[in-house]
Short mmCIF file of C-alpha atoms in Angstrom, two decimals:
data_model
loop_
_atom_site.label_atom_id
_atom_site.label_comp_id
_atom_site.label_asym_id
_atom_site.label_seq_id
_atom_site.Cartn_x
_atom_site.Cartn_y
_atom_site.Cartn_z
CA MET A 1 90.16 189.20 183.03
CA GLN A 2 91.15 192.88 182.99
CA PRO A 3 91.51 194.88 186.23
CA ILE A 4 88.93 197.46 187.18
CA ARG A 5 90.32 200.87 186.24
CA ILE A 6 87.82 203.30 187.67
CA GLY A 7 90.01 206.29 186.84
CA ALA A 8 90.02 205.39 183.15
CA GLU A 9 86.28 204.60 183.30
CA VAL A 10 85.40 208.02 184.71
CA LEU A 11 87.50 209.70 182.02
CA LEU A 12 85.67 207.73 179.33
CA LYS A 13 82.34 208.75 180.86
CA GLN A 14 83.53 212.35 180.46
CA GLY A 15 84.33 211.65 176.81
CA ARG A 16 88.10 211.61 177.35
CA ASN A 17 90.49 208.79 176.52
CA TRP A 18 93.69 208.95 178.55
CA GLU A 19 95.61 207.27 175.73
CA ASN A 20 95.11 210.46 173.70
CA PHE A 21 96.61 212.71 176.40
CA PRO A 22 100.08 214.24 175.77
CA LYS A 23 102.83 211.99 177.12
CA ASP A 24 105.60 212.83 179.58
CA ILE A 25 109.35 212.42 179.48
CA PRO A 26 111.60 211.26 182.37
CA THR A 27 112.19 214.12 184.81
CA PRO A 28 114.83 214.32 187.59
CA GLY A 29 113.30 213.83 191.04
CA CYS A 30 110.22 212.10 189.62
CA ASP A 31 109.21 208.51 188.87
CA PHE A 32 108.69 207.71 185.20
CA PHE A 33 106.31 204.90 184.21
CA PRO A 34 107.09 203.64 180.68
CA GLU A 35 104.00 201.41 180.87
CA THR A 36 101.79 204.46 180.38
CA GLY A 37 104.29 207.18 179.47
CA TYR A 38 103.74 209.46 182.47
CA THR A 39 105.80 210.75 185.38
CA LEU A 40 104.88 210.99 189.06
CA CYS A 41 106.23 214.09 190.79
CA GLU A 42 105.46 216.09 193.91
CA PRO A 43 103.03 217.05 195.32
CA PHE A 44 101.56 213.62 194.46
CA ARG A 45 104.65 211.40 194.51
CA SER A 46 104.94 211.09 198.31
CA PHE A 47 101.24 210.35 198.71
CA TRP A 48 101.39 207.57 196.09
CA ARG A 49 104.51 206.07 197.69
CA ASN A 50 103.17 206.27 201.27
CA HIS A 51 99.87 204.45 200.64
CA GLY A 52 99.22 200.97 199.31
CA LEU A 53 97.62 197.61 199.78
CA ASP A 54 99.13 195.48 202.54
CA LEU A 55 100.66 192.60 200.59
CA GLY A 56 102.89 191.52 203.47
CA MET A 57 105.95 193.47 202.36
CA ASP A 58 108.17 195.64 204.55
CA GLY A 59 106.86 199.18 204.84
CA ILE A 60 104.93 200.45 201.83
CA ALA A 61 106.47 198.69 198.84
CA TRP A 62 106.27 199.96 195.27
CA ALA A 63 104.10 196.98 194.31
CA GLU A 64 101.65 197.80 197.12
CA SER A 65 101.20 201.39 195.94
CA LEU A 66 100.81 200.16 192.39
CA ALA A 67 98.18 197.64 193.48
CA LEU A 68 96.15 200.37 195.19
CA PHE A 69 96.32 203.24 192.71
CA GLY A 70 97.65 201.79 189.45
CA TYR A 71 99.86 203.63 186.98
CA PRO A 72 99.51 207.36 186.28
CA ILE A 73 97.45 207.94 183.14
CA SER A 74 97.81 211.71 182.79
CA LYS A 75 100.13 214.59 183.47
CA PRO A 76 99.24 216.86 186.39
CA MET A 77 96.77 219.43 185.09
CA VAL A 78 94.40 222.02 186.53
CA GLU A 79 90.81 220.80 186.42
CA THR A 80 87.48 221.60 188.06
CA ASN A 81 86.23 218.60 190.00
CA ALA A 82 82.63 217.45 190.49
CA GLU A 83 82.33 219.59 193.65
CA GLY A 84 83.26 222.73 191.68
CA ALA A 85 86.79 223.15 193.07
CA THR A 86 89.53 224.04 190.58
CA VAL A 87 92.59 222.07 191.66
CA LEU A 88 95.80 220.53 190.37
CA THR A 89 94.81 217.02 189.31
CA GLN A 90 96.53 213.83 188.18
CA TRP A 91 94.68 210.73 187.01
CA PHE A 92 95.68 207.15 187.83
CA GLU A 93 94.24 203.83 186.73
CA ARG A 94 92.26 203.50 189.97
CA ALA A 95 92.29 207.01 191.45
CA ARG A 96 92.32 210.74 190.85
CA PHE A 97 94.70 212.77 193.00
CA GLU A 98 93.76 216.37 193.80
CA TYR A 99 96.01 218.99 195.42
CA HIS A 100 94.30 221.41 197.81
CA PRO A 101 97.10 223.78 198.96
CA ASP A 102 94.90 225.66 201.46
CA ASN A 103 94.15 222.51 203.49
CA PRO A 104 96.25 221.38 206.49
CA PRO A 105 99.37 219.54 205.25
CA GLN A 106 97.99 216.04 205.87
CA TYR A 107 94.87 216.83 203.80
CA ARG A 108 96.39 218.66 200.85
CA VAL A 109 96.39 215.59 198.60
CA LEU A 110 92.86 214.17 198.45
CA LEU A 111 91.27 211.44 196.34
CA GLY A 112 88.43 212.27 193.99
CA LEU A 113 85.08 210.56 194.60
CA LEU A 114 85.25 208.46 191.44
CA GLY A 115 82.64 205.93 192.52
CA LYS A 116 80.09 208.68 193.04
CA GLU A 117 80.99 210.31 189.71
CA LEU A 118 80.71 207.04 187.83
CA TYR A 119 77.55 205.66 189.46
CA GLY A 120 75.71 208.80 190.55
CA SER A 121 75.71 211.37 193.32
CA HIS A 122 73.89 211.05 196.62
CA ARG A 123 70.54 212.76 197.02
CA THR A 124 70.02 215.44 199.66
CA GLY A 125 69.57 213.84 203.05
CA VAL A 126 70.51 210.39 201.81
CA ALA A 127 73.71 208.63 202.76
CA SER A 128 75.62 207.64 199.66
CA VAL A 129 79.26 206.71 200.15
CA SER A 130 81.32 205.45 197.25
CA GLY A 131 84.73 203.90 197.58
CA ILE A 132 86.80 200.77 197.24
CA VAL A 133 86.95 197.89 199.69
CA TYR A 134 89.67 195.36 198.95
CA VAL A 135 88.42 191.85 199.61
CA GLU A 136 90.76 188.92 200.15
CA ARG A 137 89.38 185.76 198.60
CA ILE A 138 89.74 182.74 200.87
CA ALA A 139 87.97 179.97 198.96
CA ARG A 140 87.82 179.37 195.21
CA ALA A 141 85.76 182.09 193.59
CA PHE A 142 84.31 182.22 190.12
CA VAL A 143 82.58 185.58 190.36
CA GLU A 144 83.63 188.03 187.67
CA SER A 145 81.21 190.74 188.70
CA GLY A 146 77.79 191.11 190.20
CA LEU A 147 75.59 192.92 192.69
CA PHE A 148 75.42 191.83 196.32
CA TRP A 149 73.14 193.13 199.06
CA ASP A 150 73.08 192.96 202.84
CA MET A 151 72.12 195.11 205.80
CA VAL A 152 74.74 197.50 207.10
CA HIS A 153 74.76 198.33 210.80
CA ARG A 154 75.20 201.78 212.31
CA PRO A 155 76.89 201.05 215.68
CA ASP A 156 76.31 204.51 217.13
CA SER A 157 72.54 204.25 216.60
CA GLY A 158 72.17 200.55 217.40
CA VAL A 159 70.00 199.75 214.39
CA ASN A 160 70.41 198.48 210.84
CA ILE A 161 69.67 201.48 208.69
CA SER A 162 71.27 200.91 205.32
CA LYS A 163 72.06 198.49 202.54
CA ALA A 164 75.39 197.98 200.86
CA SER A 165 75.47 197.45 197.12
CA LEU A 166 78.73 195.69 196.35
CA SER A 167 79.79 195.50 192.74
CA ILE A 168 82.49 192.84 192.54
CA ARG A 169 85.02 192.82 189.74
CA GLY A 170 88.21 190.82 189.74
CA PRO A 171 90.87 189.68 189.70
CA ILE A 172 92.76 192.96 189.63
CA TYR A 173 95.57 191.75 187.36
CA PRO A 174 95.50 189.85 184.05
CA SER A 175 97.41 186.58 183.84
CA ASP A 176 100.42 188.14 182.08
CA HIS A 177 100.86 190.94 184.65
CA PRO A 178 103.90 190.76 187.00
CA LEU A 179 101.49 190.83 189.96
CA ALA A 180 99.19 188.16 188.53
CA GLY A 181 99.58 186.19 191.78
CA VAL A 182 97.92 189.05 193.62
CA GLY A 183 95.08 188.88 191.14
CA ASP A 184 94.35 185.35 192.27
CA ASN A 185 93.54 186.57 195.76
CA TRP A 186 92.06 190.05 195.59
CA PHE A 187 88.83 191.59 194.37
CA ASN A 188 87.69 195.21 194.12
CA ILE A 189 84.33 195.98 195.64
CA LEU A 190 82.67 199.32 194.96
CA VAL A 191 80.44 200.11 197.92
CA ASP A 192 77.41 202.37 197.67
CA ILE A 193 75.60 202.93 200.97
CA ARG A 194 71.93 203.97 200.80
CA PRO A 195 69.36 204.25 203.61
CA ASP A 196 66.64 201.69 204.21
CA SER A 197 63.49 203.57 205.25
CA THR A 198 62.28 200.46 207.08
CA PHE A 199 64.83 201.11 209.79
CA ALA A 200 65.47 204.83 209.77
CA SER A 201 64.46 208.09 208.17
CA PRO A 202 66.84 209.94 205.84
CA ALA A 203 67.22 212.54 208.61
CA ASP A 204 69.23 209.98 210.56
CA PHE A 205 71.84 210.11 207.82
CA VAL A 206 73.92 213.07 206.83
CA PRO A 207 76.76 212.01 204.48
CA GLU A 208 78.83 215.04 205.44
CA THR A 209 78.70 214.22 209.17
CA PRO A 210 82.33 213.53 210.16
CA GLY A 211 82.93 210.32 212.04
CA GLY A 212 79.72 208.53 211.11
CA VAL A 213 80.54 204.83 211.23
CA MET A 214 79.05 202.06 209.10
CA GLU A 215 79.66 198.36 209.58
CA ILE A 216 79.33 195.39 207.24
CA ARG A 217 78.32 192.58 209.60
CA PRO A 218 79.00 188.83 209.52
CA GLY A 219 76.57 186.71 207.58
CA MET A 220 75.84 185.60 204.06
CA LEU A 221 75.34 188.15 201.31
CA GLU A 222 73.67 186.87 198.16
CA GLY A 223 73.86 188.10 194.60
CA THR A 224 74.08 187.15 190.95
CA CYS A 225 77.16 186.29 188.92
CA ASP A 226 77.74 187.57 185.42
CA SER A 227 76.88 184.07 184.19
CA GLY A 228 73.39 184.51 185.64
CA GLY A 229 73.90 181.95 188.39
CA ASN A 230 73.47 182.68 192.08
CA ALA A 231 76.55 183.61 194.08
CA ALA A 232 77.18 183.22 197.78
CA PHE A 233 79.26 185.81 199.59
CA PHE A 234 80.44 184.64 203.05
CA PRO A 235 82.25 187.31 205.10
CA TYR A 236 84.31 186.02 208.01
CA SER A 237 83.98 189.06 210.26
CA SER A 238 82.44 192.50 210.48
CA LYS A 239 84.22 195.50 209.03
CA GLN A 240 83.75 199.12 210.04
CA PHE A 241 84.41 202.19 207.93
CA SER A 242 83.75 205.88 208.41
CA ILE A 243 81.82 208.56 206.57
CA THR A 244 84.38 211.35 206.71
CA GLY A 245 82.60 214.08 204.77
CA GLY A 246 83.76 214.89 201.26
CA GLN A 247 86.27 212.05 201.20
CA SER A 248 86.18 208.68 199.53
CA LEU A 249 85.56 205.58 201.60
CA GLU A 250 88.65 204.45 203.43
CA ASN A 251 90.42 201.38 202.09
CA VAL A 252 89.80 198.37 204.29
CA ILE A 253 90.54 194.66 204.18
CA PHE A 254 87.61 192.26 204.33
CA GLN A 255 87.97 188.46 204.32
CA THR A 256 85.34 186.43 202.53
CA ASP A 257 84.42 183.40 200.45
CA ILE A 258 82.78 184.13 197.10
CA VAL A 259 81.39 181.19 195.11
CA CYS A 260 79.10 181.05 192.09
CA GLY A 261 76.03 178.82 192.12
CA ASP A 262 77.51 176.00 190.06
CA PHE A 263 80.08 175.41 192.79
CA LEU A 264 77.80 175.53 195.83
CA PRO A 265 77.34 172.26 197.77
#
């Protein structure tokens, strides 16, 4: 099973294959990745090193950053993003880094909204948040990919006003990868939040509203495995995340059991 590489997928959707990009050479003060042939330098190097999945290591380990973003798959280059901003850009297996020098220092490196670019933009007045939620598998899971639906709660309004479409693909690493053990326990979930008119009007949602909070609540989510069988998705607790306006969904940890129909009691 190959890992989801949303950065490479968005490039292919644009008609570009990263393997055809010019390669880098090792550069002093930068990290060189022979696996893909690219270097990681400032202004993106510190951001990559300071963020990662929590795999139980001290601080932010190299493996944790690699698990979150993947290897670089391009040189830094000036590109115009989907929002029309022309910025210094570097592509990674699971991310696109953008440098916005006019922003406050903590917001100068931002992540491109790859989920929205791959699966479609939100409509005016409709909440559509794309991002990655990393799900820790607790029980045996035989789901390769599928669509899963459940109500999402808006705590500040007190009502259920949205559905979460969760596209599950995993494990992240193939069996011959050095982090194959991580692949036995982690899944990527691409989350797309859309309003449910049964509970609220689109006016109650403004995707650009900073601080809007969504919550995936406890309960069973059901869906279909690639094999066609039913899958059960059993989250152990609720998980909140924020709509921050122009940013991708924050990375959160969410414990669950995922089992395909053939393995249900």
